[in-house]
Coordinates of C-alpha atoms and ligand atoms in Angstrom, one line a residue:
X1 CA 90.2 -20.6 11.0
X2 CA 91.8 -23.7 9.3
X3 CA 88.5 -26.5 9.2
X4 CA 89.8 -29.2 7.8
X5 CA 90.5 -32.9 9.1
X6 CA 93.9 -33.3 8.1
X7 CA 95.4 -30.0 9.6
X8 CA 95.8 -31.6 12.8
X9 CA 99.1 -30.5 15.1
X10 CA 101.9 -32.5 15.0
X11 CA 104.3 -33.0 17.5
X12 CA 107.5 -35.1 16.7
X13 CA 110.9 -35.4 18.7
X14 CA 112.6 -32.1 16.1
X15 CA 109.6 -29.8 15.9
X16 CA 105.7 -29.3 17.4
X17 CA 103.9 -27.3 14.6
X18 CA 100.1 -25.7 14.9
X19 CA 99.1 -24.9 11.3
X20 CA 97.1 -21.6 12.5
X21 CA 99.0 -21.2 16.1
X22 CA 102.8 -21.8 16.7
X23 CA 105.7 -23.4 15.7
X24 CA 108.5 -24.7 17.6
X25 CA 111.8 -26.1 16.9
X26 CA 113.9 -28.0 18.8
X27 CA 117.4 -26.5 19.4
X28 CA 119.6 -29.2 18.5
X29 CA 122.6 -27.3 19.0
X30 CA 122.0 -27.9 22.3
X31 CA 121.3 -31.6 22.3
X32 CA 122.2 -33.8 24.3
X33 CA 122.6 -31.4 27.4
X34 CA 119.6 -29.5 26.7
X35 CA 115.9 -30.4 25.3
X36 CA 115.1 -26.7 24.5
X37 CA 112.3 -25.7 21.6
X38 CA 112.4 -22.2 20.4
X39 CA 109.4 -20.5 18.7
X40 CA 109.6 -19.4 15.1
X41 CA 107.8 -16.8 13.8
X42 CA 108.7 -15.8 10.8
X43 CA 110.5 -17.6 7.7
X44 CA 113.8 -15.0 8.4
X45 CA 114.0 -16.6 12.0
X46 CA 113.8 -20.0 10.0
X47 CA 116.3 -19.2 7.7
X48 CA 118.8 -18.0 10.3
X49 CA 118.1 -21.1 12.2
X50 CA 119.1 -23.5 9.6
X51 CA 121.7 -21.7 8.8
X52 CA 122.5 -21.9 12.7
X53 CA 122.2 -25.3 12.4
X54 CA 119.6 -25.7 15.3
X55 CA 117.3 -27.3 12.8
X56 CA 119.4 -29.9 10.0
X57 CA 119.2 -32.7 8.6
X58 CA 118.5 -32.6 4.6
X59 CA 114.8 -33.9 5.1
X60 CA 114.2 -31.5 8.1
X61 CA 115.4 -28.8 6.6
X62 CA 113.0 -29.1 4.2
X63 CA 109.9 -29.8 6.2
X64 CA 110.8 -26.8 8.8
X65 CA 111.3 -24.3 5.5
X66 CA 107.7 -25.3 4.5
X67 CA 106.0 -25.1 7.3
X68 CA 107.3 -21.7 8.4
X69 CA 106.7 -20.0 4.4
X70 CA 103.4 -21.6 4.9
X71 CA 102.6 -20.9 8.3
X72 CA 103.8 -16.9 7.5
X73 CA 101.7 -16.7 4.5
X74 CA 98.2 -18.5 6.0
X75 CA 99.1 -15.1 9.2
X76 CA 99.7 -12.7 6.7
X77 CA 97.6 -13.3 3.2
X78 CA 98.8 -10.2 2.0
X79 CA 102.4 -10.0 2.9
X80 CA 104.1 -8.8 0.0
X81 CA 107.7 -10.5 0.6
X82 CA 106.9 -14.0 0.2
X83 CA 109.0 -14.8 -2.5
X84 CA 112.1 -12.6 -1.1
X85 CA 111.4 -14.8 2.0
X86 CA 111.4 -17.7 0.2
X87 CA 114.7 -16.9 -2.0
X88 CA 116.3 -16.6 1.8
X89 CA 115.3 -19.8 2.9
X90 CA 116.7 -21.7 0.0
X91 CA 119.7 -19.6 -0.1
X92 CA 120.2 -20.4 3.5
X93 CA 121.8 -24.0 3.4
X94 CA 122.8 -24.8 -0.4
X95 CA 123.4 -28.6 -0.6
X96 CA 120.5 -30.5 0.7
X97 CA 118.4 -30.6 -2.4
X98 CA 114.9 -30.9 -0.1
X99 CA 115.1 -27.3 0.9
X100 CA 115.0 -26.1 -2.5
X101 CA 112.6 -28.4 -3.4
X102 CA 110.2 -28.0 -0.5
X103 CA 110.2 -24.4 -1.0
X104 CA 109.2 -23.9 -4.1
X105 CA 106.4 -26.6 -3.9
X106 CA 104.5 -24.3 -1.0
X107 CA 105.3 -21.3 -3.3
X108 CA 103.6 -22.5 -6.5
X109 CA 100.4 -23.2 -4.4
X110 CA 98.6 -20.2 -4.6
X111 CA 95.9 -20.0 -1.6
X112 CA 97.3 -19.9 2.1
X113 CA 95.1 -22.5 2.9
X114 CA 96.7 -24.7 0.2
X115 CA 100.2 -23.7 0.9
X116 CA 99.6 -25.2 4.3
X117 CA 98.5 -29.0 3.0
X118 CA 101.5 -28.9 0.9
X119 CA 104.0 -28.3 3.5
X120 CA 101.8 -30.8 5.8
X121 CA 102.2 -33.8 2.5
X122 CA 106.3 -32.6 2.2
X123 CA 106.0 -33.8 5.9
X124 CA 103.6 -36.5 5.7
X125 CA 105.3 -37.9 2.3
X126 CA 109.0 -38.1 4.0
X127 CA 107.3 -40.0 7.2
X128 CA 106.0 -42.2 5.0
X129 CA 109.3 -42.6 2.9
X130 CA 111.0 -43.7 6.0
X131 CA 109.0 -46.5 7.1
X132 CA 109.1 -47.6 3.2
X133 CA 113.0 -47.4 3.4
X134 CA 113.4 -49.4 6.4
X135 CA 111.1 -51.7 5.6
X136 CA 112.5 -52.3 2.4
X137 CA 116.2 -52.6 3.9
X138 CA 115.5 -55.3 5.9
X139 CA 116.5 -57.9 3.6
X140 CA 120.0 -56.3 3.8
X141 CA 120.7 -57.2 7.2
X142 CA 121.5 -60.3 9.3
X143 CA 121.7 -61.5 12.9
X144 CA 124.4 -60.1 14.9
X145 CA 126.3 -57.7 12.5
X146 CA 128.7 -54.7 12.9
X147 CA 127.0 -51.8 11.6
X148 CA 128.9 -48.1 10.4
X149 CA 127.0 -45.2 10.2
X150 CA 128.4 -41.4 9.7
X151 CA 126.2 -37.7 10.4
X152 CA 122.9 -37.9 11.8
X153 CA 120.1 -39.4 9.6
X154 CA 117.3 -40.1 12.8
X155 CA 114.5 -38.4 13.7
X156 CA 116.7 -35.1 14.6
X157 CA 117.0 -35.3 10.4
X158 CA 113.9 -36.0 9.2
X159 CA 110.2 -36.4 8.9
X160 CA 110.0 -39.9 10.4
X161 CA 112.1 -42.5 12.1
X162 CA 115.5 -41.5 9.7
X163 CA 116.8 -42.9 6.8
X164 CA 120.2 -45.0 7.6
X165 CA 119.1 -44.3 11.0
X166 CA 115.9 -45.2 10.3
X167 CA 117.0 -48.9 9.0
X168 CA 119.0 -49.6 11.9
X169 CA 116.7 -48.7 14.1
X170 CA 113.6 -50.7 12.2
X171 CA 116.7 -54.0 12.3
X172 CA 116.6 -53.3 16.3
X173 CA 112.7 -53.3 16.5
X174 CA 112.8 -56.8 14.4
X175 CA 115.3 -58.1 17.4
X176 CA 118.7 -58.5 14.0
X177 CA 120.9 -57.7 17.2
X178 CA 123.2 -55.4 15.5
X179 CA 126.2 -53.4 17.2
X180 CA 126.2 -49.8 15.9
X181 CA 129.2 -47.9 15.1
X182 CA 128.8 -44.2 15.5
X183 CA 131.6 -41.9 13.6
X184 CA 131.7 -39.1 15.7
X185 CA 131.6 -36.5 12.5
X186 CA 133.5 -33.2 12.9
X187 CA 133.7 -30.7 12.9
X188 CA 130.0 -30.4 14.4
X189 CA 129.8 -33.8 16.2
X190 CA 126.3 -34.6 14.8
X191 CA 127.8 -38.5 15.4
X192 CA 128.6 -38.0 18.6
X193 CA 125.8 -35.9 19.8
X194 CA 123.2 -36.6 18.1
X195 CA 122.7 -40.1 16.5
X196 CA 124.6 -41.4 19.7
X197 CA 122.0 -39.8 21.8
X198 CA 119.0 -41.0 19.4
X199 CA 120.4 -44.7 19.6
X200 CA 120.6 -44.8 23.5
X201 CA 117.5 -43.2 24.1
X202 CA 116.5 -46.4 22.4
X203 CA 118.7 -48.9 24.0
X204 CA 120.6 -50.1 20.7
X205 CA 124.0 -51.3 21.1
X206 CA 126.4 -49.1 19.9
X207 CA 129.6 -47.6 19.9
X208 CA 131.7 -44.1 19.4
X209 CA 134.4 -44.2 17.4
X210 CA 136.4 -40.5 16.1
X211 CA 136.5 -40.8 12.2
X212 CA 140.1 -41.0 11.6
X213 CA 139.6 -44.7 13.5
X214 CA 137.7 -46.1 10.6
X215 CA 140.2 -48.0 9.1
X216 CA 141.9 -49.5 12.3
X217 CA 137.9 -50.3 13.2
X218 CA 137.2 -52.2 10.1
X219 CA 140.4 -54.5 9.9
X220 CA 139.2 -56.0 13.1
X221 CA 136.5 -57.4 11.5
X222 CA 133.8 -56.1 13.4
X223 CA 132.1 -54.4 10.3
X224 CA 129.4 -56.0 7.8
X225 CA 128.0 -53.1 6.4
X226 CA 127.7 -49.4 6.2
X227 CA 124.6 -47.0 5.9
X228 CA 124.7 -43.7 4.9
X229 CA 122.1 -40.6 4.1
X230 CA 122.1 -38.2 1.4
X231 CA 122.0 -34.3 0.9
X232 CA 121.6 -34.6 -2.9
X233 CA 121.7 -37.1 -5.3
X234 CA 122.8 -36.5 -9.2
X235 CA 121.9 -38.5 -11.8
X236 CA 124.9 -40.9 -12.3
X237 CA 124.2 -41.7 -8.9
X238 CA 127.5 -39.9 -7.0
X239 CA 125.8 -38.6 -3.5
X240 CA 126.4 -35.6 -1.1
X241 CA 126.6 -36.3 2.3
X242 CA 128.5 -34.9 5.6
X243 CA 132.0 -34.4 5.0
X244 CA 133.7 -37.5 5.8
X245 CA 131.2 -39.8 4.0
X246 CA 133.4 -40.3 0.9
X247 CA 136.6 -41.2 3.3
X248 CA 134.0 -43.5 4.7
X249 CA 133.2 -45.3 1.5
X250 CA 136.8 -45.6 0.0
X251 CA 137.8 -47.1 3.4
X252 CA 134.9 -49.6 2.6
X253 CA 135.8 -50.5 -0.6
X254 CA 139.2 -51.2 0.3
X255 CA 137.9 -53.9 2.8
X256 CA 134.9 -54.9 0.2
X257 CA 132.4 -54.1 3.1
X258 CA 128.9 -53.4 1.1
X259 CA 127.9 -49.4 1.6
X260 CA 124.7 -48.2 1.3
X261 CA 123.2 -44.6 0.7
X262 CA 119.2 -44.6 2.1
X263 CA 117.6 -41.7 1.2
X264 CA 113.9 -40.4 -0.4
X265 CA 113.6 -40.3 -4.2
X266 CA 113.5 -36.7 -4.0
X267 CA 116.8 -36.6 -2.9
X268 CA 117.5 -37.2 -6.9
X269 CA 118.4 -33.9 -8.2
X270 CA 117.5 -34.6 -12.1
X271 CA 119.0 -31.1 -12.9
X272 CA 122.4 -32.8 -12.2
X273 CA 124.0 -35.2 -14.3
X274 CA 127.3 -35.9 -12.2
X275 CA 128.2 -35.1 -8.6
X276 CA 130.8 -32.1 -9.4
X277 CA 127.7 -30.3 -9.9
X278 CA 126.2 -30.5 -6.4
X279 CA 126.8 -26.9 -4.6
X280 CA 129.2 -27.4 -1.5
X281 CA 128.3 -25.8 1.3
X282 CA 131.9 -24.0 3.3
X283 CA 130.9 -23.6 7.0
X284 CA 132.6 -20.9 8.9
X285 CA 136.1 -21.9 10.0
X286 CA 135.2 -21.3 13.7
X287 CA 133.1 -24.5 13.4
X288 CA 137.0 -25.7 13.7
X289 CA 139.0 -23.6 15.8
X290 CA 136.1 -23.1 18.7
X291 CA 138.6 -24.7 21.4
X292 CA 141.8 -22.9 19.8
X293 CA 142.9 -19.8 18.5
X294 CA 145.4 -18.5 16.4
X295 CA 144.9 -15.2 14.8
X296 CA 144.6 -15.7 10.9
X297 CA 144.9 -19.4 10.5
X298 CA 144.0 -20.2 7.1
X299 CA 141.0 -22.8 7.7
X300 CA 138.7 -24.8 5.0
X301 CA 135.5 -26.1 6.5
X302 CA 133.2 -27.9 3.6
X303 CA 130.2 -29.2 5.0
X304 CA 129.6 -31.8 2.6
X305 CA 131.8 -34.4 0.4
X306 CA 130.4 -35.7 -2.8
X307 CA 130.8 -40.0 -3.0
X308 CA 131.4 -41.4 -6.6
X309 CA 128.9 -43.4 -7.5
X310 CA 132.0 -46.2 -8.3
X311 CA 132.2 -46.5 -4.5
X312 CA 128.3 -46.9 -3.8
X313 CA 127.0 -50.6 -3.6
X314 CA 123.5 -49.2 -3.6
X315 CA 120.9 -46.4 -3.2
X316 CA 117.6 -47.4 -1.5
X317 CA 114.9 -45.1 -1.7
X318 CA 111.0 -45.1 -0.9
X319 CA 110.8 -46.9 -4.4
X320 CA 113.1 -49.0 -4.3
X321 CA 117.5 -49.9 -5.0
X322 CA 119.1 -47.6 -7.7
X323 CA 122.2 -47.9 -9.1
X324 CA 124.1 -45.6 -11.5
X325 CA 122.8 -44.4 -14.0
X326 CA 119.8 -43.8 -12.2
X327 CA 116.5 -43.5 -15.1
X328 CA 113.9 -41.0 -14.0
Ligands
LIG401 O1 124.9 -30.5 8.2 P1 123.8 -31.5 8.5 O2 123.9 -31.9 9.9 O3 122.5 -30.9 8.1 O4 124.1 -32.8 7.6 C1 123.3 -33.8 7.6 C2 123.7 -35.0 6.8 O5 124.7 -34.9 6.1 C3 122.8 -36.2 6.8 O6 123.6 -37.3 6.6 C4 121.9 -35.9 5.6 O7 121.1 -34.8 5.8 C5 121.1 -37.1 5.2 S1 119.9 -37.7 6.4 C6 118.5 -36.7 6.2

């Protein structure tokens, strides 16, 4: 039995976790038509849903990874395939550096006990990075603007209240009256499912727009500014983020609208010095063709782009703005 004050449960909109009991996720393939949890067991059930994609987000990822290698090894003290487990779970979605990174810090501690506070701080540490990140992004916005966002970055994506998500939705709490512009973001819609879904369930002003309506949008002059998250971040600052985000930020710079990447210091891969090195994950190609099909169509489905750093106007983490080269 776990006694110890800070191993409380935790129950957030993504995921409700009992350090010595259960562990649900929520099914966000499913969202918005369903609010279905599923149990997870075991860090092989993890692994195959992040790969699924019913847990996602860079930040969540993460969390969810830890908290099921943690949970398994606390059940089983003597389980011998921890570290095969753990290989499988950072294998399972190669971009987001967080996964990796998570991972390995439950791994290097070496009691169950203390594998279980680590992946509770991975947790704690991006809640807290949040709140820091919108807080600190405030100064960024004013009264009445047009805001772009692309992906998902809320609360289905992380620890806390989001990262870009997580600044807009910290503007709307300090009454900046901002319209939201949602990209929809195919091939899996977490635009138009998800971060559409989180913004109404909140009442902020916003509206869907399909990606390839970006430009058209923007040269009616109803955007000010664009926030973005990040999967990985390499030294010279370029950024990985959901496919479309670097068509995103050359549209941007073409009108000279200001775009922003929000996203925890740990998503600073130090190991990389320029973006080319960032893994790309390819996604099956029925994540394309689900409502067609033609027998041996030739499809490429990345599931990330990488952003020069050339086209970012800043990078706001937890401790602060970064720009290129970022000093470690
Ligand atoms: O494939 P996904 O849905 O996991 O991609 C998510 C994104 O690209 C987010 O923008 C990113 O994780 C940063 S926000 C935590």
């Amino acid at each position: 039995m776990v006694r110890d004050e800070k191993m409380k449960n935790i129950e957030v909109l993504a995921f409700r976790f009992s350090p010595t009991k259960s562990f649900f996720i929520l099914d966000q393939t499913l969202l918005p038509e369903k609010k279905k949890f599923i149990s997870i067991n075991h860090p092989r059930q993890m692994s195959k849903a992040i790969k699924d994609m019913k847990v996602r987000g860079a930040n969540l990822i993460g969390i969810t990874a830890a908290f099921s290698l943690a949970q398994y090894t606390y059940k089983n003290p003597k389980a011998k395939d921890i570290l095969s487990l753990a290989r499988e779970l950072k294998e399972s979605r190669p971009t987001a550096v967080h996964l990796a990174k998570a991972v390995d810090k439950v791994l290097k501690k070496k009691s169950p006990l203390g594998k279980l506070k680590q992946a509770l701080s991975i947790y704690e540490s991006d809640r807290k990075a949040c709140d820091l990140m919108a807080q600190k992004a405030q100064s960024l916005l004013s009264k009445g603007e047009g805001i772009l966002t692309y992906c998902n970055t809320g609360s289905l994506a992380t620890g806390g209240i989001g990262t870009a998500l997580g600044v807009i939705k910290k503007a709307f709490k300090k009454k900046k009256d901002l319209h939201v512009y949602v990209c929809e973001t195919r091939p899996c819609n977490q635009g138009s499912r998800l971060t559409f879904w989180e913004l109404k369930q909140e009442n902020i002003a916003c509206t869907l727009i399909c990606d390839n309506m970006l430009a058209y949008l923007i040269s009616q002059k109803k955007i000010h500014k664009a926030f973005v998250g990040a999967d990985c971040i390499s030294l010279n600052g370029d950024t990985a983020n959901k496919i479309g985000t670097y068509n995103m930020a050359v549209i941007c710079k073409h009108f000279k609208i200001p775009f922003y990447v929000v996203a925890p210091f740990h998503s600073i891969d130090a190991s990389l010095k320029k973006g080319f090195s960032i893994p790309i994950e390819l996604r099956p190609s029925k994540e394309l063709s689900f409502y067609w099909s033609q027998k041996g169509a030739d499809i490429w489905n990345p599931s990330f782009d990488v952003t020069p750093h050339k086209l970012i106007t800043g990078i706001l983490t937890e401790k602060g703005f970064f720009k290129s080269p970022i000093k470690i």
